[in-house]
Coordinates of C-alpha atoms in Angstrom, one line a residue:
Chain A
X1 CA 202.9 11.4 68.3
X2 CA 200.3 13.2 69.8
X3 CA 196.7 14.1 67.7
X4 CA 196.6 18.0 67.2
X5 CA 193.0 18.2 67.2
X6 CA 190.3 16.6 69.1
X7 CA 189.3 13.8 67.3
X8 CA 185.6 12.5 67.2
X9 CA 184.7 9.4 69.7
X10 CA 184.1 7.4 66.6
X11 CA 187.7 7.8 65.2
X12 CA 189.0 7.7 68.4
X13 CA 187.7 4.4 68.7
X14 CA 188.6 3.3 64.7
X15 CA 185.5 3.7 62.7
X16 CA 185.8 6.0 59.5
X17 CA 183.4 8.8 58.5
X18 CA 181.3 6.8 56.2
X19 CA 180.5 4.0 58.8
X20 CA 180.0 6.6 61.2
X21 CA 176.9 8.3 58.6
X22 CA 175.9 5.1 57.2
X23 CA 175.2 4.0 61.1
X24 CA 173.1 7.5 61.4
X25 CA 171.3 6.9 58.7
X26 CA 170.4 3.8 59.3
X27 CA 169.2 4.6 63.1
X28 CA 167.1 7.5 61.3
X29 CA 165.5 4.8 59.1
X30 CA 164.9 2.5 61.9
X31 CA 163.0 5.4 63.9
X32 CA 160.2 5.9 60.6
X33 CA 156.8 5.1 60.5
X34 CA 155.0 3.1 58.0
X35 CA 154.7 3.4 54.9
X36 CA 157.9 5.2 55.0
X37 CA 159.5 2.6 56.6
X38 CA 158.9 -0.1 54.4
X39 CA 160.4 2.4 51.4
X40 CA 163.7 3.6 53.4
X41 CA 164.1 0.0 54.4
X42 CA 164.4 -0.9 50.6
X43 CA 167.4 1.4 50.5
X44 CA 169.3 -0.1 53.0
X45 CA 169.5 -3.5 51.0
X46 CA 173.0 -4.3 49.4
X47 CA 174.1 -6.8 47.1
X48 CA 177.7 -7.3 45.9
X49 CA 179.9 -9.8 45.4
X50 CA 183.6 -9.8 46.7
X51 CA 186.7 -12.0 45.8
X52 CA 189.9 -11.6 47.4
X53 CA 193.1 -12.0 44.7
X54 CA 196.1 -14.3 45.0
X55 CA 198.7 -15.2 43.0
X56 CA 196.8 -13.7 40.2
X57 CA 193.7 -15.2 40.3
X58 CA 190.6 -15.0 42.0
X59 CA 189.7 -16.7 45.4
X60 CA 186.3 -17.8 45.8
X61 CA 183.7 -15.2 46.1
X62 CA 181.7 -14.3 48.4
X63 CA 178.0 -12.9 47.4
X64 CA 176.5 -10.4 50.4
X65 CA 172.7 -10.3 49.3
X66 CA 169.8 -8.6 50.7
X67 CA 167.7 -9.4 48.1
X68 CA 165.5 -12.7 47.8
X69 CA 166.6 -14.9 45.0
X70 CA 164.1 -14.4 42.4
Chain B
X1 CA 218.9 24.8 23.5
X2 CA 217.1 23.1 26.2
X3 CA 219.4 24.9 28.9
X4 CA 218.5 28.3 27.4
X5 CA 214.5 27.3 27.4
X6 CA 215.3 26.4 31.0
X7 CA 217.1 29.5 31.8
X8 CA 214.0 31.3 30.3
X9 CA 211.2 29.5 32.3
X10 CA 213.3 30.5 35.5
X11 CA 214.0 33.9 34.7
X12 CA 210.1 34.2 34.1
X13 CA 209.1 32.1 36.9
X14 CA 211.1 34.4 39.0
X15 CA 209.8 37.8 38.4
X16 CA 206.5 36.2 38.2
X17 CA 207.0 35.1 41.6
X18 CA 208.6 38.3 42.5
X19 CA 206.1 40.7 42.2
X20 CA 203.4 39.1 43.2
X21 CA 205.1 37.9 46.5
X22 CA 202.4 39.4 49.1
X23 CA 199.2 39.2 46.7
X24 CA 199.1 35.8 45.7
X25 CA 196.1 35.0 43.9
X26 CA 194.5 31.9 44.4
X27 CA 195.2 29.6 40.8
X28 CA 191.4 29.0 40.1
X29 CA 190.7 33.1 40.3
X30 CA 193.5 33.8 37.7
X31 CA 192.2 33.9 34.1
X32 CA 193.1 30.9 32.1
X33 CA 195.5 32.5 29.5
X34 CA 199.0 32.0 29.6
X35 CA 202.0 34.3 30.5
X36 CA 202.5 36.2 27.3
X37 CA 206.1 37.0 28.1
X38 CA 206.3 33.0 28.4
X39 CA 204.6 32.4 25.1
X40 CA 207.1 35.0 23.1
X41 CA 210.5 33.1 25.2
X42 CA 209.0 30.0 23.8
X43 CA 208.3 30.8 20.8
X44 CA 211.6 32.2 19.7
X45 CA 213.4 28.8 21.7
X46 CA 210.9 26.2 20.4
X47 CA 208.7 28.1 17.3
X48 CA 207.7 24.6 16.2
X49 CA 206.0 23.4 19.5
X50 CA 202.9 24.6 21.2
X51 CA 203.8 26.4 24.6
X52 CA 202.7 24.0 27.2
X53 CA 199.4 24.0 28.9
X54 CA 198.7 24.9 32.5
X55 CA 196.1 22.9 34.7
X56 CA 194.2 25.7 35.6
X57 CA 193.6 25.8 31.1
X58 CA 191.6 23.1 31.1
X59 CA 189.6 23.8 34.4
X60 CA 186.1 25.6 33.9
X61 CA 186.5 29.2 35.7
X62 CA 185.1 29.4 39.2
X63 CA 182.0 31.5 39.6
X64 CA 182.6 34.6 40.0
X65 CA 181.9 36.4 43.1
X66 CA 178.8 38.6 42.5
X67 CA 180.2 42.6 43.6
X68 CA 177.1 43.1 45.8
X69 CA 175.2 40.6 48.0
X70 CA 172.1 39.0 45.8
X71 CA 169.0 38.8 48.0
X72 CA 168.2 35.3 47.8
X73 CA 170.4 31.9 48.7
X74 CA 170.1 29.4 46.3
X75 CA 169.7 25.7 47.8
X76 CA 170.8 22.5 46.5
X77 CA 169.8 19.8 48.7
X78 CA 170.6 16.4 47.6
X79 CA 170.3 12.9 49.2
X80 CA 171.9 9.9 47.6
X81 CA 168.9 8.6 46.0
X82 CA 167.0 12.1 45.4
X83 CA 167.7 15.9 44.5
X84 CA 165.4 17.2 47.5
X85 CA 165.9 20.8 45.9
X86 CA 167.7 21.9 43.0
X87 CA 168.9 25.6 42.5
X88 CA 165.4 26.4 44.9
X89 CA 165.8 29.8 46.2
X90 CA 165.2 30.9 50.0
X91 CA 165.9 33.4 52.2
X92 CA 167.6 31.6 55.1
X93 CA 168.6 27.8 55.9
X94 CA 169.2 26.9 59.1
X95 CA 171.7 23.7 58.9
X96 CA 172.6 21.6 62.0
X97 CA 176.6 21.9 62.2
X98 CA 178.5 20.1 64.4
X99 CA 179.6 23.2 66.1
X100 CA 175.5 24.1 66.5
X101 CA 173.1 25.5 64.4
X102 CA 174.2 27.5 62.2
X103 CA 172.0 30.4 60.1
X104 CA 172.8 30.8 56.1
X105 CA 171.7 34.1 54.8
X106 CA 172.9 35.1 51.0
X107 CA 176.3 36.2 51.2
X108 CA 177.3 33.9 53.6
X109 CA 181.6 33.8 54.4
X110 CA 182.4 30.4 52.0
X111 CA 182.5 27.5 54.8
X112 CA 182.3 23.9 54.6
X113 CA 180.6 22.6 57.5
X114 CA 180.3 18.9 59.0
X115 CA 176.9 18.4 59.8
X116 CA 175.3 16.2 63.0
X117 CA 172.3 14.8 63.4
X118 CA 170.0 17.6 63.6
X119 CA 167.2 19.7 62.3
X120 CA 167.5 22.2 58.6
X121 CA 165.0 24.1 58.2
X122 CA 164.5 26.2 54.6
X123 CA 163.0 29.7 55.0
X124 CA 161.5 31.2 52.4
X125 CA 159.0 34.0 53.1
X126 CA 156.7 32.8 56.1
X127 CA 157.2 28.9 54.6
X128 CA 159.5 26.8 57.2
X129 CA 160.2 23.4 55.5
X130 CA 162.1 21.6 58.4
X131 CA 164.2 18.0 57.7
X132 CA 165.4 15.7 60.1
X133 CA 168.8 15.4 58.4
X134 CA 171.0 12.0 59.9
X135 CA 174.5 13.9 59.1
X136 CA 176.2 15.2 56.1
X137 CA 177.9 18.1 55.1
X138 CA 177.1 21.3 54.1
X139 CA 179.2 23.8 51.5
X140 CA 178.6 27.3 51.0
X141 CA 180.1 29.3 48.4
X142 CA 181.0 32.6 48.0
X143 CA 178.2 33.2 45.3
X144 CA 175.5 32.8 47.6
X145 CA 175.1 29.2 46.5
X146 CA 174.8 26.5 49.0
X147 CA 175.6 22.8 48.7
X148 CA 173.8 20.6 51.4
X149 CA 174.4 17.3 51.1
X150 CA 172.8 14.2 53.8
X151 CA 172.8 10.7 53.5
X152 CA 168.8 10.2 55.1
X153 CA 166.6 13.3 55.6
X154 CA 162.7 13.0 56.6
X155 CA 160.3 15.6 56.8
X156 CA 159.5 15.2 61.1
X157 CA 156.1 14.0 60.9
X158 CA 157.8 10.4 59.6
X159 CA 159.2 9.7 62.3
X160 CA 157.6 7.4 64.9
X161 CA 157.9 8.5 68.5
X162 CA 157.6 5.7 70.3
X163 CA 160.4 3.9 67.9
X164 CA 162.4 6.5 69.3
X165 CA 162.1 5.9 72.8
X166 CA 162.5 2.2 71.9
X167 CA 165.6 2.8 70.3
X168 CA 167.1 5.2 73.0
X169 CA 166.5 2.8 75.5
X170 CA 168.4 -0.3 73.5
X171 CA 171.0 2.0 72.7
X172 CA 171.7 3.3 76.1
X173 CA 171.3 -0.2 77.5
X174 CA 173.6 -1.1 74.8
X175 CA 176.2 1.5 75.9
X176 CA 176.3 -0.1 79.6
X177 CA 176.8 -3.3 78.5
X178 CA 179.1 -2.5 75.6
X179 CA 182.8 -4.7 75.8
X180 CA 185.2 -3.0 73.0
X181 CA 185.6 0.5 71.9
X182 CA 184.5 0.1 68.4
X183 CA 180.9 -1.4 70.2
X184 CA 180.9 1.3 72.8
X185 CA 181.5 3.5 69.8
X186 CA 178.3 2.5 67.9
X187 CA 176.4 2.3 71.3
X188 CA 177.0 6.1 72.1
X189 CA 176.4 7.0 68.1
X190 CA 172.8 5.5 68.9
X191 CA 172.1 7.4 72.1
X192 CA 173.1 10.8 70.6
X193 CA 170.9 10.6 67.6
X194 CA 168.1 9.0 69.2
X195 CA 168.4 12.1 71.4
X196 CA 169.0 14.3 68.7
X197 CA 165.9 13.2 67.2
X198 CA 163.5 13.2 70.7
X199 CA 164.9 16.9 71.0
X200 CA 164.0 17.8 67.5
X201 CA 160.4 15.9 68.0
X202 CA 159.7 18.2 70.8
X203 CA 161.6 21.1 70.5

C-alpha cells in the first residue's frame, strides 16, 4: 500500500513525533549559554522505574535515573 | 412497546436528517437542548424514564464566534514547564510553521499548524518579543484566540553561537558517517535545527 502523503524523513525512517520534538528540544538545550544551561539541563533529567509483566506478576525492574542518589 | 419507541426514534431521526441534508451543522455549534418532538414521543412511550442524554449535553458550548473581527489576538504560549503568556493580547504573532512563517492577525481562518524549528515573534505595538521555539504546534481559533504550544523556547540572546557551529559540525559529520536510517534520521534532525538556529542568530 502506497503512503498518500509525503511523510516526514523522521517517520519515514520510524521515529514518532514525540522523539522527533523531544530530540529538538534537546539540541536547543545543548546550544544555550550559561547560566541557562545549567537550568534547561535540569529539565532534561528523568527518573522512572519500568517492570515488564508476565504471567501476572512483575519482572524485575529496571530504575532509569538521572538524579544522584541522595 | 420497545418497537414503537424504536419506530419513533427513526421516524424522528429521519426528518431530522431530512431537512437538514445540505446544512449540516457541526454537533458542538448546535445548542445543547434536546429535540422537543423527541422529548413528547418519549414521553407518551416511556413517561416514567428521563429522555436520554446526548454527548454534546454534557459538553461545555464552544465559544462563540464574535460577528465582527476584535482588534487584538489573544496569545497563550505555553511550554511544558511554564505558561510563557497567558490570555496576553498582541497584534500579530509570527509562528514558524512547517510550511514557513506564517503571520496571525485577529480573525485569523481557524488552522492548526505543525510547527519547525524556527523563530515567533509576538507584536504588540512597536514591542517584537522574538523566541527561538524547538517545534510544537500552534492552534488558532475562530475567536481570535490562539494556542501556541513548544516543548523548549529561548529568548535568542541564550543561545551560544559558537555551541552552534560545534553542534552543526558534529551533526553533519554525524550524517556522513551515519549506518541505519533511524541514525541518519537523528543526524539530519541535528543539521536542520542547528541551521535553523544559525539562520535565526543572523537573520
Amino acid at each position: 500500500m502506497a503512503s498518500n502523503a509525503a511523510v516526514p524523513f523522521w517517520r519515514a525512517a520510524g521515529m514518532t513525533y514525540i522523539s522527533y520534538s523531544n530530540i529538538c528540544a534537546n539540541i536547543v538545550r545543548n546550544c544555550l549559554k550559561e547560566p541557562h544551561k545549567a537550568e534547561a539541563l535540569t529539565r532534561e533529567k528523568v527518573h522512572f522505574s519500568l517492570s515488564k509483566w508476565a504471567d501476572g506478576k512483575p519482572q524485575k525492574p529496571v530504575l532509569r535515573s538521572d538524579t544522584p542518589e541522595a | 412497546m420497545l418497537k414503537q419507541a424504536s419506530r419513533l426514534l427513526s421516524r424522528s431521526v429521519a426528518a431530522a436528517s431530512a431537512k437538514s441534508a445540505t446544512t449540516r451543522a457541526f454537533s458542538t455549534e448546535l445548542p445543547s437542548t434536546l429535540d422537543s418532538t423527541f422529548v413528547e414521543a418519549w414521553k407518551k412511550v416511556a413517561p416514567n424514564m428521563e429522555p436520554p442524554q446526548t454527548p454534546s449535553a454534557f459538553m461545555k458550548p464552544r465559544p462563540s464566534t464574535p460577528s465582527s473581527i476584535p482588534t487584538k489576538l489573544t496569545v497563550n504560549f505555553v511550554l511544558p514547564y511554564t505558561s510563557e503568556l497567558t490570555g496576553k493580547e498582541v497584534d500579530m504573532v509570527i509562528i514558524p510553521a512547517s510550511t514557513g512563517q506564517m503571520g496571525v492577525l485577529p480573525g485569523h481562518v481557524p488552522t492548526i499548524a505543525e510547527l519547525k524549528p524556527g523563530i515567533m515573534s509576538v507584536h504588540e505595538g512597536t514591542d517584537v518579543k522574538k523566541y527561538f521555539l524547538s517545534s510544537g504546534f500552534a492552534f488558532l481559533h475562530a475567536n481570535s484566540v490562539a494556542d501556541i504550544i513548544a516543548v523548549e523556547a529561548v529568548p535568542l540572546d541564550h543561545i551560544d553561537p559558537s555551541q552552534v557551529q560545534k553542534g552543526l559540525a558534529e551533526f553533519q559529520q554525524k550524517l556522513a558517517s551515519a549506518t541505519t536510517d533511524l541514525e541518519k534520521a537523528e543526524a539530519q534532525i541535528g543539521v536542520e535545527v542547528h541551521s535553523a538556529i544559525n539562520a535565526a542568530l543572523s537573520g
